Structures are given as structure tokens and as C-alpha cells.
Amino acid sequence: MYIDMYLIRAKRLLAYMGLFMILDYILTYIGIHILQCIIEANPFMRNFMELPFIVGLPLRIVYILFPINLLLLAYYYSDNKNSILKIIHGMLLFQFVPLFLHLFWIFQYIQLY
């Protein structure tokens, strides 16, 4: 039986990316609605972030599944699996920027009060 280790790695990285995107949504929501110390800088997401949490979280999960499934399809149909993994790594690193910014702002806000 053949085990595609690249596929396992790709799925794990995509799961991390989805988790980081969900955490980013939760931290952004807390920063905007509970602590009121963050503003949504992305004009495409401003209206989305005004939704109640119980409505916004499932929509965010559906929104997250689109790029994850596209990358998984690209992996399956690509001849160069390693380049798809590099793209996934890049997107994962790119996702760290807003996640850590929101964490930093929330921790700074908490230290002030």
C-alpha cells in the first residue's frame, strides 16, 4: 500500500491554515465587538465583521473551505506536488501576519487596563 506523505503533509498544513483563519476571525471579533480596540482594515470584510458571531462563524468556515479545497484540488491534479506545498507554506506564513497583529493589539489593550 502506497502512502503519499506529501498528501498527508498538505492536508495537515491546510488544516493549520483553516485553524489559523478561524482563530483570526475569533480574535478580530473579540477585538472589534468586545474590547473595541481593533478596527477591520480590510474593506471587503467590514460588513462581514458586523454580523453576529453565531452567524459570522459558520459563514467564515464556509469562506475558509473555498481556498483550502482549491489548494487540495491543485495538489491532486498537479504534477509538481512540491510546488503546491510551497504555495501552501507561503499562504500559511501570510496568515500569521494578521493573526499575530490581532493578538498583539489585544494583549496591549489588556495590559493597559
PDB file of N, CA and C in Angstrom:
ATOM      1  N   MET A   1       0.844  -1.176   0.000  1.00  0.00           N
ATOM      2  CA  MET A   1       0.000   0.000   0.000  1.00  0.00           C
ATOM      3  C   MET A   1       0.892   1.243   0.000  1.00  0.00           C
ATOM      4  N   TYR A   2       0.595   2.171  -0.900  1.00  0.00           N
ATOM      5  CA  TYR A   2       1.387   3.385  -1.059  1.00  0.00           C
ATOM      6  C   TYR A   2       0.785   4.500  -0.212  1.00  0.00           C
ATOM      7  N   ILE A   3       1.616   5.114   0.603  1.00  0.00           N
ATOM      8  CA  ILE A   3       1.177   6.243   1.418  1.00  0.00           C
ATOM      9  C   ILE A   3       1.849   7.493   0.872  1.00  0.00           C
ATOM     10  N   ASP A   4       1.045   8.437   0.451  1.00  0.00           N
ATOM     11  CA  ASP A   4       1.563   9.694  -0.092  1.00  0.00           C
ATOM     12  C   ASP A   4       1.839  10.650   1.067  1.00  0.00           C
ATOM     13  N   MET A   5       3.095  10.715   1.470  1.00  0.00           N
ATOM     14  CA  MET A   5       3.468  11.570   2.599  1.00  0.00           C
ATOM     15  C   MET A   5       3.274  13.047   2.276  1.00  0.00           C
ATOM     16  N   TYR A   6       3.444  13.418   1.002  1.00  0.00           N
ATOM     17  CA  TYR A   6       3.202  14.808   0.614  1.00  0.00           C
ATOM     18  C   TYR A   6       1.730  15.168   0.803  1.00  0.00           C
ATOM     19  N   LEU A   7       0.835  14.223   0.501  1.00  0.00           N
ATOM     20  CA  LEU A   7      -0.599  14.477   0.678  1.00  0.00           C
ATOM     21  C   LEU A   7      -0.930  14.653   2.156  1.00  0.00           C
ATOM     22  N   ILE A   8      -0.358  13.808   2.992  1.00  0.00           N
ATOM     23  CA  ILE A   8      -0.589  13.926   4.432  1.00  0.00           C
ATOM     24  C   ILE A   8      -0.080  15.276   4.928  1.00  0.00           C
ATOM     25  N   ARG A   9       1.090  15.671   4.453  1.00  0.00           N
ATOM     26  CA  ARG A   9       1.662  16.963   4.843  1.00  0.00           C
ATOM     27  C   ARG A   9       0.797  18.118   4.349  1.00  0.00           C
ATOM     28  N   ALA A  10       0.326  18.025   3.108  1.00  0.00           N
ATOM     29  CA  ALA A  10      -0.522  19.081   2.551  1.00  0.00           C
ATOM     30  C   ALA A  10      -1.818  19.211   3.348  1.00  0.00           C
ATOM     31  N   LYS A  11      -2.436  18.088   3.681  1.00  0.00           N
ATOM     32  CA  LYS A  11      -3.680  18.131   4.451  1.00  0.00           C
ATOM     33  C   LYS A  11      -3.453  18.712   5.842  1.00  0.00           C
ATOM     34  N   ARG A  12      -2.328  18.360   6.462  1.00  0.00           N
ATOM     35  CA  ARG A  12      -2.028  18.894   7.789  1.00  0.00           C
ATOM     36  C   ARG A  12      -1.804  20.408   7.725  1.00  0.00           C
ATOM     37  N   LEU A  13      -1.048  20.869   6.724  1.00  0.00           N
ATOM     38  CA  LEU A  13      -0.809  22.304   6.573  1.00  0.00           C
ATOM     39  C   LEU A  13      -2.102  23.055   6.282  1.00  0.00           C
ATOM     40  N   LEU A  14      -2.970  22.472   5.466  1.00  0.00           N
ATOM     41  CA  LEU A  14      -4.249  23.116   5.163  1.00  0.00           C
ATOM     42  C   LEU A  14      -5.147  23.150   6.396  1.00  0.00           C
ATOM     43  N   ALA A  15      -5.071  22.119   7.230  1.00  0.00           N
ATOM     44  CA  ALA A  15      -5.834  22.132   8.485  1.00  0.00           C
ATOM     45  C   ALA A  15      -5.327  23.244   9.402  1.00  0.00           C
ATOM     46  N   TYR A  16      -4.006  23.415   9.479  1.00  0.00           N
ATOM     47  CA  TYR A  16      -3.440  24.517  10.264  1.00  0.00           C
ATOM     48  C   TYR A  16      -3.893  25.865   9.714  1.00  0.00           C
ATOM     49  N   MET A  17      -3.886  25.986   8.396  1.00  0.00           N
ATOM     50  CA  MET A  17      -4.296  27.249   7.788  1.00  0.00           C
ATOM     51  C   MET A  17      -5.757  27.558   8.129  1.00  0.00           C
ATOM     52  N   GLY A  18      -6.619  26.553   8.049  1.00  0.00           N
ATOM     53  CA  GLY A  18      -8.016  26.752   8.413  1.00  0.00           C
ATOM     54  C   GLY A  18      -8.176  27.127   9.875  1.00  0.00           C
ATOM     55  N   LEU A  19      -7.417  26.465  10.743  1.00  0.00           N
ATOM     56  CA  LEU A  19      -7.464  26.775  12.168  1.00  0.00           C
ATOM     57  C   LEU A  19      -7.001  28.201  12.437  1.00  0.00           C
ATOM     58  N   PHE A  20      -5.918  28.621  11.786  1.00  0.00           N
ATOM     59  CA  PHE A  20      -5.424  29.983  11.978  1.00  0.00           C
ATOM     60  C   PHE A  20      -6.421  31.013  11.465  1.00  0.00           C
ATOM     61  N   MET A  21      -7.108  30.709  10.380  1.00  0.00           N
ATOM     62  CA  MET A  21      -8.102  31.648   9.847  1.00  0.00           C
ATOM     63  C   MET A  21      -9.299  31.760  10.789  1.00  0.00           C
ATOM     64  N   ILE A  22      -9.701  30.648  11.397  1.00  0.00           N
ATOM     65  CA  ILE A  22     -10.798  30.688  12.365  1.00  0.00           C
ATOM     66  C   ILE A  22     -10.371  31.461  13.615  1.00  0.00           C
ATOM     67  N   LEU A  23      -9.150  31.200  14.099  1.00  0.00           N
ATOM     68  CA  LEU A  23      -8.644  31.944  15.253  1.00  0.00           C
ATOM     69  C   LEU A  23      -8.552  33.432  14.957  1.00  0.00           C
ATOM     70  N   ASP A  24      -8.139  33.769  13.748  1.00  0.00           N
ATOM     71  CA  ASP A  24      -8.063  35.177  13.359  1.00  0.00           C
ATOM     72  C   ASP A  24      -9.448  35.812  13.381  1.00  0.00           C
ATOM     73  N   TYR A  25     -10.453  35.089  12.894  1.00  0.00           N
ATOM     74  CA  TYR A  25     -11.819  35.623  12.925  1.00  0.00           C
ATOM     75  C   TYR A  25     -12.271  35.843  14.369  1.00  0.00           C
ATOM     76  N   ILE A  26     -12.016  34.862  15.227  1.00  0.00           N
ATOM     77  CA  ILE A  26     -12.448  34.973  16.623  1.00  0.00           C
ATOM     78  C   ILE A  26     -11.742  36.137  17.317  1.00  0.00           C
ATOM     79  N   LEU A  27     -10.429  36.252  17.116  1.00  0.00           N
ATOM     80  CA  LEU A  27      -9.685  37.358  17.734  1.00  0.00           C
ATOM     81  C   LEU A  27     -10.133  38.709  17.193  1.00  0.00           C
ATOM     82  N   THR A  28     -10.390  38.774  15.894  1.00  0.00           N
ATOM     83  CA  THR A  28     -10.876  40.023  15.308  1.00  0.00           C
ATOM     84  C   THR A  28     -12.238  40.379  15.886  1.00  0.00           C
ATOM     85  N   TYR A  29     -13.106  39.397  16.000  1.00  0.00           N
ATOM     86  CA  TYR A  29     -14.436  39.639  16.555  1.00  0.00           C
ATOM     87  C   TYR A  29     -14.334  40.137  17.999  1.00  0.00           C
ATOM     88  N   ILE A  30     -13.489  39.493  18.798  1.00  0.00           N
ATOM     89  CA  ILE A  30     -13.301  39.927  20.188  1.00  0.00           C
ATOM     90  C   ILE A  30     -12.763  41.351  20.229  1.00  0.00           C
ATOM     91  N   GLY A  31     -11.775  41.628  19.392  1.00  0.00           N
ATOM     92  CA  GLY A  31     -11.173  42.958  19.379  1.00  0.00           C
ATOM     93  C   GLY A  31     -12.129  44.044  18.935  1.00  0.00           C
ATOM     94  N   ILE A  32     -13.016  43.724  17.989  1.00  0.00           N
ATOM     95  CA  ILE A  32     -13.958  44.723  17.475  1.00  0.00           C
ATOM     96  C   ILE A  32     -15.156  44.888  18.397  1.00  0.00           C
ATOM     97  N   HIS A  33     -15.794  43.787  18.773  1.00  0.00           N
ATOM     98  CA  HIS A  33     -17.088  43.870  19.450  1.00  0.00           C
ATOM     99  C   HIS A  33     -17.008  43.839  20.975  1.00  0.00           C
ATOM    100  N   ILE A  34     -16.048  43.143  21.525  1.00  0.00           N
ATOM    101  CA  ILE A  34     -15.995  43.028  22.982  1.00  0.00           C
ATOM    102  C   ILE A  34     -15.052  44.075  23.573  1.00  0.00           C
ATOM    103  N   LEU A  35     -13.812  44.095  23.090  1.00  0.00           N
ATOM    104  CA  LEU A  35     -12.834  45.042  23.631  1.00  0.00           C
ATOM    105  C   LEU A  35     -12.885  46.403  22.944  1.00  0.00           C
ATOM    106  N   GLN A  36     -13.387  46.441  21.742  1.00  0.00           N
ATOM    107  CA  GLN A  36     -13.467  47.652  20.918  1.00  0.00           C
ATOM    108  C   GLN A  36     -12.102  48.336  20.792  1.00  0.00           C
ATOM    109  N   CYS A  37     -11.081  47.518  20.535  1.00  0.00           N
ATOM    110  CA  CYS A  37      -9.727  48.061  20.388  1.00  0.00           C
ATOM    111  C   CYS A  37      -9.147  47.786  19.005  1.00  0.00           C
ATOM    112  N   ILE A  38      -9.904  47.122  18.144  1.00  0.00           N
ATOM    113  CA  ILE A  38      -9.442  46.784  16.793  1.00  0.00           C
ATOM    114  C   ILE A  38     -10.480  47.291  15.802  1.00  0.00           C
ATOM    115  N   ILE A  39     -10.024  47.753  14.652  1.00  0.00           N
ATOM    116  CA  ILE A  39     -10.932  48.042  13.545  1.00  0.00           C
ATOM    117  C   ILE A  39     -10.557  47.121  12.396  1.00  0.00           C
ATOM    118  N   GLU A  40     -11.529  46.757  11.614  1.00  0.00           N
ATOM    119  CA  GLU A  40     -11.275  45.905  10.451  1.00  0.00           C
ATOM    120  C   GLU A  40     -10.757  46.778   9.329  1.00  0.00           C
ATOM    121  N   ALA A  41      -9.518  46.549   8.935  1.00  0.00           N
ATOM    122  CA  ALA A  41      -8.885  47.362   7.897  1.00  0.00           C
ATOM    123  C   ALA A  41      -9.237  46.892   6.491  1.00  0.00           C
ATOM    124  N   ASN A  42      -9.644  45.642   6.358  1.00  0.00           N
ATOM    125  CA  ASN A  42      -9.983  45.097   5.049  1.00  0.00           C
ATOM    126  C   ASN A  42     -11.386  45.567   4.663  1.00  0.00           C
ATOM    127  N   PRO A  43     -11.513  46.389   3.615  1.00  0.00           N
ATOM    128  CA  PRO A  43     -12.838  46.909   3.255  1.00  0.00           C
ATOM    129  C   PRO A  43     -13.811  45.818   2.814  1.00  0.00           C
ATOM    130  N   PHE A  44     -13.297  44.697   2.334  1.00  0.00           N
ATOM    131  CA  PHE A  44     -14.174  43.610   1.906  1.00  0.00           C
ATOM    132  C   PHE A  44     -14.744  42.831   3.087  1.00  0.00           C
ATOM    133  N   MET A  45     -14.099  42.929   4.238  1.00  0.00           N
ATOM    134  CA  MET A  45     -14.535  42.169   5.407  1.00  0.00           C
ATOM    135  C   MET A  45     -15.282  43.018   6.438  1.00  0.00           C
ATOM    136  N   ARG A  46     -15.365  44.334   6.229  1.00  0.00           N
ATOM    137  CA  ARG A  46     -16.004  45.202   7.237  1.00  0.00           C
ATOM    138  C   ARG A  46     -17.460  44.818   7.490  1.00  0.00           C
ATOM    139  N   ASN A  47     -18.236  44.663   6.435  1.00  0.00           N
ATOM    140  CA  ASN A  47     -19.642  44.289   6.621  1.00  0.00           C
ATOM    141  C   ASN A  47     -19.763  42.893   7.214  1.00  0.00           C
ATOM    142  N   PHE A  48     -18.859  42.021   6.819  1.00  0.00           N
ATOM    143  CA  PHE A  48     -18.866  40.655   7.346  1.00  0.00           C
ATOM    144  C   PHE A  48     -18.625  40.645   8.858  1.00  0.00           C
ATOM    145  N   MET A  49     -17.728  41.501   9.319  1.00  0.00           N
ATOM    146  CA  MET A  49     -17.399  41.524  10.744  1.00  0.00           C
ATOM    147  C   MET A  49     -18.502  42.174  11.582  1.00  0.00           C
ATOM    148  N   GLU A  50     -19.463  42.817  10.952  1.00  0.00           N
ATOM    149  CA  GLU A  50     -20.583  43.402  11.690  1.00  0.00           C
ATOM    150  C   GLU A  50     -21.681  42.384  11.972  1.00  0.00           C
ATOM    151  N   LEU A  51     -21.580  41.200  11.388  1.00  0.00           N
ATOM    152  CA  LEU A  51     -22.567  40.151  11.640  1.00  0.00           C
ATOM    153  C   LEU A  51     -22.434  39.636  13.066  1.00  0.00           C
ATOM    154  N   PRO A  52     -23.529  39.138  13.648  1.00  0.00           N
ATOM    155  CA  PRO A  52     -23.413  38.498  14.965  1.00  0.00           C
ATOM    156  C   PRO A  52     -22.488  37.277  14.875  1.00  0.00           C
ATOM    157  N   PHE A  53     -21.837  36.960  15.977  1.00  0.00           N
ATOM    158  CA  PHE A  53     -20.852  35.877  15.987  1.00  0.00           C
ATOM    159  C   PHE A  53     -21.460  34.555  15.549  1.00  0.00           C
ATOM    160  N   ILE A  54     -22.665  34.261  16.001  1.00  0.00           N
ATOM    161  CA  ILE A  54     -23.307  32.980  15.703  1.00  0.00           C
ATOM    162  C   ILE A  54     -23.612  32.839  14.208  1.00  0.00           C
ATOM    163  N   VAL A  55     -23.738  33.948  13.512  1.00  0.00           N
ATOM    164  CA  VAL A  55     -23.954  33.935  12.062  1.00  0.00           C
ATOM    165  C   VAL A  55     -22.614  34.002  11.326  1.00  0.00           C
ATOM    166  N   GLY A  56     -21.705  34.806  11.830  1.00  0.00           N
ATOM    167  CA  GLY A  56     -20.437  35.036  11.147  1.00  0.00           C
ATOM    168  C   GLY A  56     -19.492  33.848  11.162  1.00  0.00           C
ATOM    169  N   LEU A  57     -19.458  33.097  12.264  1.00  0.00           N
ATOM    170  CA  LEU A  57     -18.520  31.978  12.356  1.00  0.00           C
ATOM    171  C   LEU A  57     -18.810  30.885  11.326  1.00  0.00           C
ATOM    172  N   PRO A  58     -20.058  30.416  11.189  1.00  0.00           N
ATOM    173  CA  PRO A  58     -20.300  29.412  10.138  1.00  0.00           C
ATOM    174  C   PRO A  58     -20.022  29.949   8.731  1.00  0.00           C
ATOM    175  N   LEU A  59     -20.339  31.221   8.494  1.00  0.00           N
ATOM    176  CA  LEU A  59     -20.035  31.804   7.184  1.00  0.00           C
ATOM    177  C   LEU A  59     -18.532  31.883   6.959  1.00  0.00           C
ATOM    178  N   ARG A  60     -17.794  32.200   7.998  1.00  0.00           N
ATOM    179  CA  ARG A  60     -16.334  32.256   7.887  1.00  0.00           C
ATOM    180  C   ARG A  60     -15.762  30.868   7.592  1.00  0.00           C
ATOM    181  N   ILE A  61     -16.325  29.846   8.201  1.00  0.00           N
ATOM    182  CA  ILE A  61     -15.863  28.483   7.937  1.00  0.00           C
ATOM    183  C   ILE A  61     -16.112  28.110   6.483  1.00  0.00           C
ATOM    184  N   VAL A  62     -17.281  28.466   5.965  1.00  0.00           N
ATOM    185  CA  VAL A  62     -17.567  28.205   4.544  1.00  0.00           C
ATOM    186  C   VAL A  62     -16.603  28.994   3.672  1.00  0.00           C
ATOM    187  N   TYR A  63     -16.330  30.229   4.049  1.00  0.00           N
ATOM    188  CA  TYR A  63     -15.391  31.084   3.319  1.00  0.00           C
ATOM    189  C   TYR A  63     -13.981  30.484   3.331  1.00  0.00           C
ATOM    190  N   ILE A  64     -13.601  29.871   4.423  1.00  0.00           N
ATOM    191  CA  ILE A  64     -12.281  29.253   4.559  1.00  0.00           C
ATOM    192  C   ILE A  64     -12.173  27.995   3.701  1.00  0.00           C
ATOM    193  N   LEU A  65     -13.249  27.248   3.612  1.00  0.00           N
ATOM    194  CA  LEU A  65     -13.204  25.986   2.872  1.00  0.00           C
ATOM    195  C   LEU A  65     -12.939  26.180   1.387  1.00  0.00           C
ATOM    196  N   PHE A  66     -13.291  27.331   0.838  1.00  0.00           N
ATOM    197  CA  PHE A  66     -13.077  27.570  -0.592  1.00  0.00           C
ATOM    198  C   PHE A  66     -11.595  27.533  -0.973  1.00  0.00           C
ATOM    199  N   PRO A  67     -10.712  28.362  -0.364  1.00  0.00           N
ATOM    200  CA  PRO A  67      -9.297  28.278  -0.764  1.00  0.00           C
ATOM    201  C   PRO A  67      -8.637  26.959  -0.364  1.00  0.00           C
ATOM    202  N   ILE A  68      -9.074  26.374   0.747  1.00  0.00           N
ATOM    203  CA  ILE A  68      -8.484  25.100   1.162  1.00  0.00           C
ATOM    204  C   ILE A  68      -8.805  24.014   0.148  1.00  0.00           C
ATOM    205  N   ASN A  69     -10.049  23.952  -0.294  1.00  0.00           N
ATOM    206  CA  ASN A  69     -10.417  22.951  -1.294  1.00  0.00           C
ATOM    207  C   ASN A  69      -9.760  23.217  -2.637  1.00  0.00           C
ATOM    208  N   LEU A  70      -9.607  24.488  -3.005  1.00  0.00           N
ATOM    209  CA  LEU A  70      -8.899  24.801  -4.253  1.00  0.00           C
ATOM    210  C   LEU A  70      -7.452  24.323  -4.198  1.00  0.00           C
ATOM    211  N   LEU A  71      -6.796  24.549  -3.080  1.00  0.00           N
ATOM    212  CA  LEU A  71      -5.413  24.094  -2.944  1.00  0.00           C
ATOM    213  C   LEU A  71      -5.316  22.575  -2.923  1.00  0.00           C
ATOM    214  N   LEU A  72      -6.281  21.923  -2.318  1.00  0.00           N
ATOM    215  CA  LEU A  72      -6.288  20.462  -2.313  1.00  0.00           C
ATOM    216  C   LEU A  72      -6.510  19.914  -3.720  1.00  0.00           C
ATOM    217  N   LEU A  73      -7.409  20.533  -4.463  1.00  0.00           N
ATOM    218  CA  LEU A  73      -7.605  20.133  -5.864  1.00  0.00           C
ATOM    219  C   LEU A  73      -6.356  20.384  -6.691  1.00  0.00           C
ATOM    220  N   ALA A  74      -5.709  21.516  -6.459  1.00  0.00           N
ATOM    221  CA  ALA A  74      -4.464  21.817  -7.176  1.00  0.00           C
ATOM    222  C   ALA A  74      -3.410  20.772  -6.851  1.00  0.00           C
ATOM    223  N   TYR A  75      -3.372  20.323  -5.613  1.00  0.00           N
ATOM    224  CA  TYR A  75      -2.413  19.292  -5.233  1.00  0.00           C
ATOM    225  C   TYR A  75      -2.700  17.994  -5.984  1.00  0.00           C
ATOM    226  N   TYR A  76      -3.969  17.579  -6.000  1.00  0.00           N
ATOM    227  CA  TYR A  76      -4.328  16.312  -6.645  1.00  0.00           C
ATOM    228  C   TYR A  76      -4.013  16.316  -8.138  1.00  0.00           C
ATOM    229  N   TYR A  77      -4.243  17.445  -8.803  1.00  0.00           N
ATOM    230  CA  TYR A  77      -4.090  17.486 -10.257  1.00  0.00           C
ATOM    231  C   TYR A  77      -2.732  18.011 -10.717  1.00  0.00           C
ATOM    232  N   SER A  78      -1.884  18.373  -9.791  1.00  0.00           N
ATOM    233  CA  SER A  78      -0.570  18.898 -10.157  1.00  0.00           C
ATOM    234  C   SER A  78       0.433  17.760 -10.321  1.00  0.00           C
ATOM    235  N   ASP A  79       1.327  17.951 -11.264  1.00  0.00           N
ATOM    236  CA  ASP A  79       2.426  17.003 -11.417  1.00  0.00           C
ATOM    237  C   ASP A  79       3.568  17.330 -10.466  1.00  0.00           C
ATOM    238  N   ASN A  80       3.634  18.578 -10.048  1.00  0.00           N
ATOM    239  CA  ASN A  80       4.700  19.016  -9.152  1.00  0.00           C
ATOM    240  C   ASN A  80       4.110  19.280  -7.763  1.00  0.00           C
ATOM    241  N   LYS A  81       4.021  18.241  -6.969  1.00  0.00           N
ATOM    242  CA  LYS A  81       3.413  18.335  -5.634  1.00  0.00           C
ATOM    243  C   LYS A  81       4.216  19.260  -4.712  1.00  0.00           C
ATOM    244  N   ASN A  82       5.521  19.278  -4.900  1.00  0.00           N
ATOM    245  CA  ASN A  82       6.374  20.091  -4.042  1.00  0.00           C
ATOM    246  C   ASN A  82       6.088  21.583  -4.204  1.00  0.00           C
ATOM    247  N   SER A  83       5.798  22.026  -5.414  1.00  0.00           N
ATOM    248  CA  SER A  83       5.494  23.448  -5.613  1.00  0.00           C
ATOM    249  C   SER A  83       4.159  23.821  -4.974  1.00  0.00           C
ATOM    250  N   ILE A  84       3.198  22.921  -4.974  1.00  0.00           N
ATOM    251  CA  ILE A  84       1.922  23.185  -4.296  1.00  0.00           C
ATOM    252  C   ILE A  84       2.158  23.293  -2.790  1.00  0.00           C
ATOM    253  N   LEU A  85       3.028  22.435  -2.256  1.00  0.00           N
ATOM    254  CA  LEU A  85       3.354  22.531  -0.830  1.00  0.00           C
ATOM    255  C   LEU A  85       4.028  23.861  -0.508  1.00  0.00           C
ATOM    256  N   LYS A  86       4.860  24.357  -1.394  1.00  0.00           N
ATOM    257  CA  LYS A  86       5.495  25.662  -1.178  1.00  0.00           C
ATOM    258  C   LYS A  86       4.460  26.783  -1.179  1.00  0.00           C
ATOM    259  N   ILE A  87       3.473  26.684  -2.056  1.00  0.00           N
ATOM    260  CA  ILE A  87       2.393  27.679  -2.086  1.00  0.00           C
ATOM    261  C   ILE A  87       1.601  27.633  -0.775  1.00  0.00           C
ATOM    262  N   ILE A  88       1.316  26.427  -0.303  1.00  0.00           N
ATOM    263  CA  ILE A  88       0.587  26.279   0.962  1.00  0.00           C
ATOM    264  C   ILE A  88       1.408  26.858   2.118  1.00  0.00           C
ATOM    265  N   HIS A  89       2.707  26.590   2.130  1.00  0.00           N
ATOM    266  CA  HIS A  89       3.576  27.169   3.166  1.00  0.00           C
ATOM    267  C   HIS A  89       3.528  28.694   3.121  1.00  0.00           C
ATOM    268  N   GLY A  90       3.583  29.251   1.923  1.00  0.00           N
ATOM    269  CA  GLY A  90       3.529  30.706   1.778  1.00  0.00           C
ATOM    270  C   GLY A  90       2.226  31.278   2.290  1.00  0.00           C
ATOM    271  N   MET A  91       1.122  30.621   1.970  1.00  0.00           N
ATOM    272  CA  MET A  91      -0.176  31.104   2.451  1.00  0.00           C
ATOM    273  C   MET A  91      -0.281  30.975   3.970  1.00  0.00           C
ATOM    274  N   LEU A  92       0.292  29.914   4.506  1.00  0.00           N
ATOM    275  CA  LEU A  92       0.278  29.725   5.956  1.00  0.00           C
ATOM    276  C   LEU A  92       1.086  30.822   6.648  1.00  0.00           C
ATOM    277  N   LEU A  93       2.243  31.134   6.108  1.00  0.00           N
ATOM    278  CA  LEU A  93       3.048  32.222   6.667  1.00  0.00           C
ATOM    279  C   LEU A  93       2.339  33.562   6.523  1.00  0.00           C
ATOM    280  N   PHE A  94       1.669  33.763   5.401  1.00  0.00           N
ATOM    281  CA  PHE A  94       0.927  35.001   5.176  1.00  0.00           C
ATOM    282  C   PHE A  94      -0.212  35.141   6.186  1.00  0.00           C
ATOM    283  N   GLN A  95      -0.802  34.037   6.598  1.00  0.00           N
ATOM    284  CA  GLN A  95      -1.908  34.073   7.549  1.00  0.00           C
ATOM    285  C   GLN A  95      -1.436  34.461   8.952  1.00  0.00           C
ATOM    286  N   PHE A  96      -0.153  34.241   9.248  1.00  0.00           N
ATOM    287  CA  PHE A  96       0.378  34.605  10.555  1.00  0.00           C
ATOM    288  C   PHE A  96       0.358  36.111  10.786  1.00  0.00           C
ATOM    289  N   VAL A  97       0.503  36.904   9.745  1.00  0.00           N
ATOM    290  CA  VAL A  97       0.608  38.359   9.910  1.00  0.00           C
ATOM    291  C   VAL A  97      -0.624  38.942  10.605  1.00  0.00           C
ATOM    292  N   PRO A  98      -1.840  38.787  10.058  1.00  0.00           N
ATOM    293  CA  PRO A  98      -2.987  39.370  10.775  1.00  0.00           C
ATOM    294  C   PRO A  98      -3.267  38.685  12.108  1.00  0.00           C
ATOM    295  N   LEU A  99      -2.998  37.382  12.182  1.00  0.00           N
ATOM    296  CA  LEU A  99      -3.245  36.669  13.431  1.00  0.00           C
ATOM    297  C   LEU A  99      -2.392  37.239  14.561  1.00  0.00           C
ATOM    298  N   PHE A 100      -1.113  37.404  14.319  1.00  0.00           N
ATOM    299  CA  PHE A 100      -0.241  37.942  15.362  1.00  0.00           C
ATOM    300  C   PHE A 100      -0.469  39.426  15.606  1.00  0.00           C
ATOM    301  N   LEU A 101      -0.853  40.179  14.585  1.00  0.00           N
ATOM    302  CA  LEU A 101      -1.198  41.586  14.810  1.00  0.00           C
ATOM    303  C   LEU A 101      -2.391  41.704  15.746  1.00  0.00           C
ATOM    304  N   HIS A 102      -3.413  40.907  15.506  1.00  0.00           N
ATOM    305  CA  HIS A 102      -4.595  40.961  16.362  1.00  0.00           C
ATOM    306  C   HIS A 102      -4.256  40.501  17.780  1.00  0.00           C
ATOM    307  N   LEU A 103      -3.452  39.448  17.906  1.00  0.00           N
ATOM    308  CA  LEU A 103      -3.016  39.015  19.236  1.00  0.00           C
ATOM    309  C   LEU A 103      -2.229  40.112  19.947  1.00  0.00           C
ATOM    310  N   PHE A 104      -1.328  40.753  19.224  1.00  0.00           N
ATOM    311  CA  PHE A 104      -0.506  41.829  19.790  1.00  0.00           C
ATOM    312  C   PHE A 104      -1.378  42.983  20.270  1.00  0.00           C
ATOM    313  N   TRP A 105      -2.335  43.400  19.440  1.00  0.00           N
ATOM    314  CA  TRP A 105      -3.208  44.513  19.815  1.00  0.00           C
ATOM    315  C   TRP A 105      -4.063  44.170  21.028  1.00  0.00           C
ATOM    316  N   ILE A 106      -4.572  42.957  21.072  1.00  0.00           N
ATOM    317  CA  ILE A 106      -5.412  42.555  22.206  1.00  0.00           C
ATOM    318  C   ILE A 106      -4.581  42.489  23.482  1.00  0.00           C
ATOM    319  N   PHE A 107      -3.376  41.923  23.414  1.00  0.00           N
ATOM    320  CA  PHE A 107      -2.522  41.870  24.603  1.00  0.00           C
ATOM    321  C   PHE A 107      -2.117  43.262  25.062  1.00  0.00           C
ATOM    322  N   GLN A 108      -1.843  44.155  24.131  1.00  0.00           N
ATOM    323  CA  GLN A 108      -1.522  45.531  24.517  1.00  0.00           C
ATOM    324  C   GLN A 108      -2.722  46.197  25.184  1.00  0.00           C
ATOM    325  N   TYR A 109      -3.911  45.958  24.653  1.00  0.00           N
ATOM    326  CA  TYR A 109      -5.118  46.532  25.237  1.00  0.00           C
ATOM    327  C   TYR A 109      -5.325  45.996  26.651  1.00  0.00           C
ATOM    328  N   ILE A 110      -5.129  44.693  26.835  1.00  0.00           N
ATOM    329  CA  ILE A 110      -5.323  44.082  28.149  1.00  0.00           C
ATOM    330  C   ILE A 110      -4.313  44.632  29.155  1.00  0.00           C
ATOM    331  N   GLN A 111      -3.081  44.876  28.725  1.00  0.00           N
ATOM    332  CA  GLN A 111      -2.063  45.407  29.632  1.00  0.00           C
ATOM    333  C   GLN A 111      -2.358  46.841  30.045  1.00  0.00           C
ATOM    334  N   LEU A 112      -3.071  47.581  29.207  1.00  0.00           N
ATOM    335  CA  LEU A 112      -3.410  48.962  29.551  1.00  0.00           C
ATOM    336  C   LEU A 112      -4.485  49.032  30.620  1.00  0.00           C
ATOM    337  N   TYR A 113      -5.314  48.005  30.719  1.00  0.00           N
ATOM    338  CA  TYR A 113      -6.436  48.041  31.663  1.00  0.00           C
ATOM    339  C   TYR A 113      -6.303  47.024  32.744  1.00  0.00           C
TER     340      TYR A 113
END
